[in-house]
PDB file of C-alpha atoms in Angstrom:
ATOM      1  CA  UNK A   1       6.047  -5.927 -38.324  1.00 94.00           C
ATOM      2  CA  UNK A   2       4.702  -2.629 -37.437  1.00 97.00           C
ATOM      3  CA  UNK A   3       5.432   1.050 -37.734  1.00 97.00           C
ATOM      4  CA  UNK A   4       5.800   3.073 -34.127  1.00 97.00           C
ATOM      5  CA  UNK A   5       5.142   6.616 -33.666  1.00 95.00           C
ATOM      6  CA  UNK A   6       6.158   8.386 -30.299  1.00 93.00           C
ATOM      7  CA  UNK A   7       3.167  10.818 -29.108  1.00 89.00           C
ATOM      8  CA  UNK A   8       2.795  13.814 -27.163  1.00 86.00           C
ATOM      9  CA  UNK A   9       0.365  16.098 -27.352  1.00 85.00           C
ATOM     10  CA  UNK A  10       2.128  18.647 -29.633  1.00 86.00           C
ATOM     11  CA  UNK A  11       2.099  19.946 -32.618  1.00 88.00           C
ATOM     12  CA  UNK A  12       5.454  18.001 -33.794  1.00 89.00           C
ATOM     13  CA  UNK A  13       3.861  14.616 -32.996  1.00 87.00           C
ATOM     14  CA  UNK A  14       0.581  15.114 -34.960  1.00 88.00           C
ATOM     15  CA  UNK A  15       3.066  15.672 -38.011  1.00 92.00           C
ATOM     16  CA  UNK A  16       4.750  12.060 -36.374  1.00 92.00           C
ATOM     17  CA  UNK A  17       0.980  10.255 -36.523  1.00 91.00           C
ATOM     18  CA  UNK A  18       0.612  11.608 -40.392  1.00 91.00           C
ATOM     19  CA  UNK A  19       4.044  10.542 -41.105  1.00 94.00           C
ATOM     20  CA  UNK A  20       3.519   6.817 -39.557  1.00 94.00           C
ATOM     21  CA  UNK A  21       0.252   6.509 -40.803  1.00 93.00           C
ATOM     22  CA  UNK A  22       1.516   7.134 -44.763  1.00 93.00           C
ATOM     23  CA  UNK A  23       4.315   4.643 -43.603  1.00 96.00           C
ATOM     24  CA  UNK A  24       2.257   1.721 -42.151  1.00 95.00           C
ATOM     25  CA  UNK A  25       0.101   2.105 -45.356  1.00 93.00           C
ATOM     26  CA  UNK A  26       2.729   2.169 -47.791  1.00 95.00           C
ATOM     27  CA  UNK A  27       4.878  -0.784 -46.042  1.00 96.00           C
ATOM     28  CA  UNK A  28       1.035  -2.957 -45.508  1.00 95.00           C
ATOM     29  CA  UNK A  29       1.689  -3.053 -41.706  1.00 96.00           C
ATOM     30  CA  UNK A  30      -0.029  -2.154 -38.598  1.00 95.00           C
ATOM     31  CA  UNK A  31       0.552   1.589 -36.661  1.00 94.00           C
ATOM     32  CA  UNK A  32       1.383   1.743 -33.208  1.00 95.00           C
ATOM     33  CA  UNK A  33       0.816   4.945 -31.508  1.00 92.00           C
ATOM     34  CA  UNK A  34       3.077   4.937 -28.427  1.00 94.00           C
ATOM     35  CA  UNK A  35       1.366   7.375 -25.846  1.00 90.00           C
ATOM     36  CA  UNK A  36       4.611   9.004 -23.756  1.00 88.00           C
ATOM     37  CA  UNK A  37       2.265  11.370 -22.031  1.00 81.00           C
ATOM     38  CA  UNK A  38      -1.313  12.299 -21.190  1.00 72.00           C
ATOM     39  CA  UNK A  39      -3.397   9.613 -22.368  1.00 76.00           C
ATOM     40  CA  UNK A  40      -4.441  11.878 -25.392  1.00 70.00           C
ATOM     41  CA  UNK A  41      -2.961   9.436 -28.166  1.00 67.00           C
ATOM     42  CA  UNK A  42      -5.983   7.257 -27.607  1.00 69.00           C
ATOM     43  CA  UNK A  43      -8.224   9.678 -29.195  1.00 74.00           C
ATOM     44  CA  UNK A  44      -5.378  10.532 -31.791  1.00 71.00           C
ATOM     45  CA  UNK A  45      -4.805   6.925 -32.817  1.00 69.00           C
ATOM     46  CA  UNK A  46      -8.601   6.322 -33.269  1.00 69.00           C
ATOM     47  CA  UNK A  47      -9.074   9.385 -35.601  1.00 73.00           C
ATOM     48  CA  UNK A  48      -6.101   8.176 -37.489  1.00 70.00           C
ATOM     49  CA  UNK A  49      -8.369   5.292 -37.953  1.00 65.00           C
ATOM     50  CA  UNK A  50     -10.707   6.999 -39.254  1.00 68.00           C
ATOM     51  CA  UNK A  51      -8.688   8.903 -41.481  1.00 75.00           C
ATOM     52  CA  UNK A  52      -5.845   6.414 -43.185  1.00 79.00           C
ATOM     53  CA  UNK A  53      -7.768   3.500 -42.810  1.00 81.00           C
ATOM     54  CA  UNK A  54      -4.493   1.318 -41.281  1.00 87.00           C
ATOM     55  CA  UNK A  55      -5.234  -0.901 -38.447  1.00 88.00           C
ATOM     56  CA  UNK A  56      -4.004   1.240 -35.134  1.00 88.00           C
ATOM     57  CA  UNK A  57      -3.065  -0.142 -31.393  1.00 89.00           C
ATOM     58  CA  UNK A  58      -2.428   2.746 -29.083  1.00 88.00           C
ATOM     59  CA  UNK A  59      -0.458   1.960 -25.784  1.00 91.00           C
ATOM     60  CA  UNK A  60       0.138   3.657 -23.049  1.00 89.00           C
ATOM     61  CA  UNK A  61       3.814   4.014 -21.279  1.00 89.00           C
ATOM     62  CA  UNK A  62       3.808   3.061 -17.735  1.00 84.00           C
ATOM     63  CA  UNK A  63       3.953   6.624 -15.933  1.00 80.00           C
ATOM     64  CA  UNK A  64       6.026   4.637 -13.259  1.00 82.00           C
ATOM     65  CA  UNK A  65       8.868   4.286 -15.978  1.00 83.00           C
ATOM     66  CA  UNK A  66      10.553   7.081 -15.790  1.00 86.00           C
ATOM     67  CA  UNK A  67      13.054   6.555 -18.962  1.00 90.00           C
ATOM     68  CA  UNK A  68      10.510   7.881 -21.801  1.00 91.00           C
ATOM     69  CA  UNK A  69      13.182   6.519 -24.421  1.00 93.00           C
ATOM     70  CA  UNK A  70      14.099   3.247 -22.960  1.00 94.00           C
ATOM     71  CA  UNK A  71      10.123   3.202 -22.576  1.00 94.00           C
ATOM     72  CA  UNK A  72       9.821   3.591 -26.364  1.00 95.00           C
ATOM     73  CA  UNK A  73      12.446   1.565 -27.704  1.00 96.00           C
ATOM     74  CA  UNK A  74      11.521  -1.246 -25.525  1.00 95.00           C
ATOM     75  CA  UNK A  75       8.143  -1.284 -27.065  1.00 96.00           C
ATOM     76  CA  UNK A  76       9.612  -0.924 -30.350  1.00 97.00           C
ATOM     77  CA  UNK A  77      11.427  -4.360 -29.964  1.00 97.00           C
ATOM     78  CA  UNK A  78       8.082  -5.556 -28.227  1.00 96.00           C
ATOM     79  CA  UNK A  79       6.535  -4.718 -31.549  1.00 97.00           C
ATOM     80  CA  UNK A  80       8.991  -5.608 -33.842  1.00 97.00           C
ATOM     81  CA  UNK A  81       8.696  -2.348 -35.097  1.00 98.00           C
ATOM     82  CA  UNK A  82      10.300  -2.027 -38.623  1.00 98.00           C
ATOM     83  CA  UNK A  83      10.247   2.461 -37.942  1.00 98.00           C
ATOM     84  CA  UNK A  84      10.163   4.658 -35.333  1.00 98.00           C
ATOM     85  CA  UNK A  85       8.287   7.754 -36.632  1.00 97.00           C
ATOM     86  CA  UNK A  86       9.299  10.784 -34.171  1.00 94.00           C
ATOM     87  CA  UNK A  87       8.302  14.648 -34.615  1.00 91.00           C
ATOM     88  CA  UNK A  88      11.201  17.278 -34.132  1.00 88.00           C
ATOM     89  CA  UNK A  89      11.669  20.603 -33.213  1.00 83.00           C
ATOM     90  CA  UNK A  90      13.902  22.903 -33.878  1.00 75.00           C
ATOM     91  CA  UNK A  91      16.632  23.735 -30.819  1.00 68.00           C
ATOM     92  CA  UNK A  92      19.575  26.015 -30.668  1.00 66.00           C
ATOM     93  CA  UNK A  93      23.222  24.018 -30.030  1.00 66.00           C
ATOM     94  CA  UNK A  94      23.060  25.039 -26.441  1.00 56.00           C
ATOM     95  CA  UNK A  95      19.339  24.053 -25.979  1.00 52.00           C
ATOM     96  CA  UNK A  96      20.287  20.666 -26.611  1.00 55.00           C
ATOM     97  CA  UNK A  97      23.883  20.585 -24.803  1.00 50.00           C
ATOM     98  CA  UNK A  98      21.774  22.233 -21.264  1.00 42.00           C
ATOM     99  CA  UNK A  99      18.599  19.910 -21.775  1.00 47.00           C
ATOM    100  CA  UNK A 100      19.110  16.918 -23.695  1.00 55.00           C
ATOM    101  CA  UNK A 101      16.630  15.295 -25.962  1.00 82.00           C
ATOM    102  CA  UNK A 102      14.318  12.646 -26.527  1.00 86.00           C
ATOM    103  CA  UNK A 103      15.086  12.475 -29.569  1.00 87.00           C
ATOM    104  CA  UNK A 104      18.106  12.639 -29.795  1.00 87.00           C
ATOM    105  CA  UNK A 105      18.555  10.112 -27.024  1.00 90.00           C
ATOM    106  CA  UNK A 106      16.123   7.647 -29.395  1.00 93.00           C
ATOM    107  CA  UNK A 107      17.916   8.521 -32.647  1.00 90.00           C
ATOM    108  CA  UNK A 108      21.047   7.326 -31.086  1.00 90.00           C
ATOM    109  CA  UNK A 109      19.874   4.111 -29.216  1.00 94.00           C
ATOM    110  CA  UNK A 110      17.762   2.505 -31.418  1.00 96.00           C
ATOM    111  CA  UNK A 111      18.724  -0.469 -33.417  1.00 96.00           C
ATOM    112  CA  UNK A 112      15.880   0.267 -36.019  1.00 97.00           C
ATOM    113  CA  UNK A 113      15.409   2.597 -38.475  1.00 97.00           C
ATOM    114  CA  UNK A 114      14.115   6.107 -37.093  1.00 96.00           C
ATOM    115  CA  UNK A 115      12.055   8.555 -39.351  1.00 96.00           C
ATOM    116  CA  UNK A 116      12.114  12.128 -38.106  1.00 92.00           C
ATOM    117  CA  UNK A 117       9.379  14.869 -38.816  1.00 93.00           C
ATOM    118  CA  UNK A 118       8.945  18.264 -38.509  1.00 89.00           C
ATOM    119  CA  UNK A 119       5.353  20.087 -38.642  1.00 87.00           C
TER     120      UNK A 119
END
């Protein structure tokens, strides 16, 4: 089994790679670091190596999937992921009604356990 961490490059989902590395070292299982946007989790999941000393894959979503979520959660089952480690921000009530959220949309469609952090 393995822990999987969402990642953008933002503040919320360096918090997320902390998180999921503490996780994957406390459960003895590998960290994936799911890359949902600019290729910069590469470099993030290799200092993490460096740092927490868990054995880290980094993979990239296909930029032809559009569905970031589906994207995720299907690599979660891929996986076998026994977390999903996400970083959240804070949004008003009608941020979330106009705009939606990943997630949210992840929170509510996953069939494993999701831990949520905030910076």
């Amino acid at each position: 089994m393995t822990v999987l961490v969402a990642h953008l490059p933002t503040r919320e989902s360096t918090a997320a790679l902390h998180a999921g590395a503490e996780e994957a070292r406390r459960r003895e299982e590998d960290l994936v670091v799911f890359d949902l946007g600019d290729g910069t989790g590469r470099a993030a999941g290799e200092s993490l190596v460096r740092e927490s000393g868990v054995r880290v894959v980094v993979e990239q979503r296909d930029p032809r999937q559009p569905d970031a979520a589906g994207a995720l959660l299907d690599a979660a089952t891929r996986h076998d992921a026994s977390v999903i480690v996400i970083g959240v921000r804070h949004r008003s009530p009608t941020g979330k009604l106009l705009f939606g959220s990943l997630a949210q949309q992840i929170l509510l469609d996953a069939t494993m356990p999701v831990l949520a952090v905030k910076p």
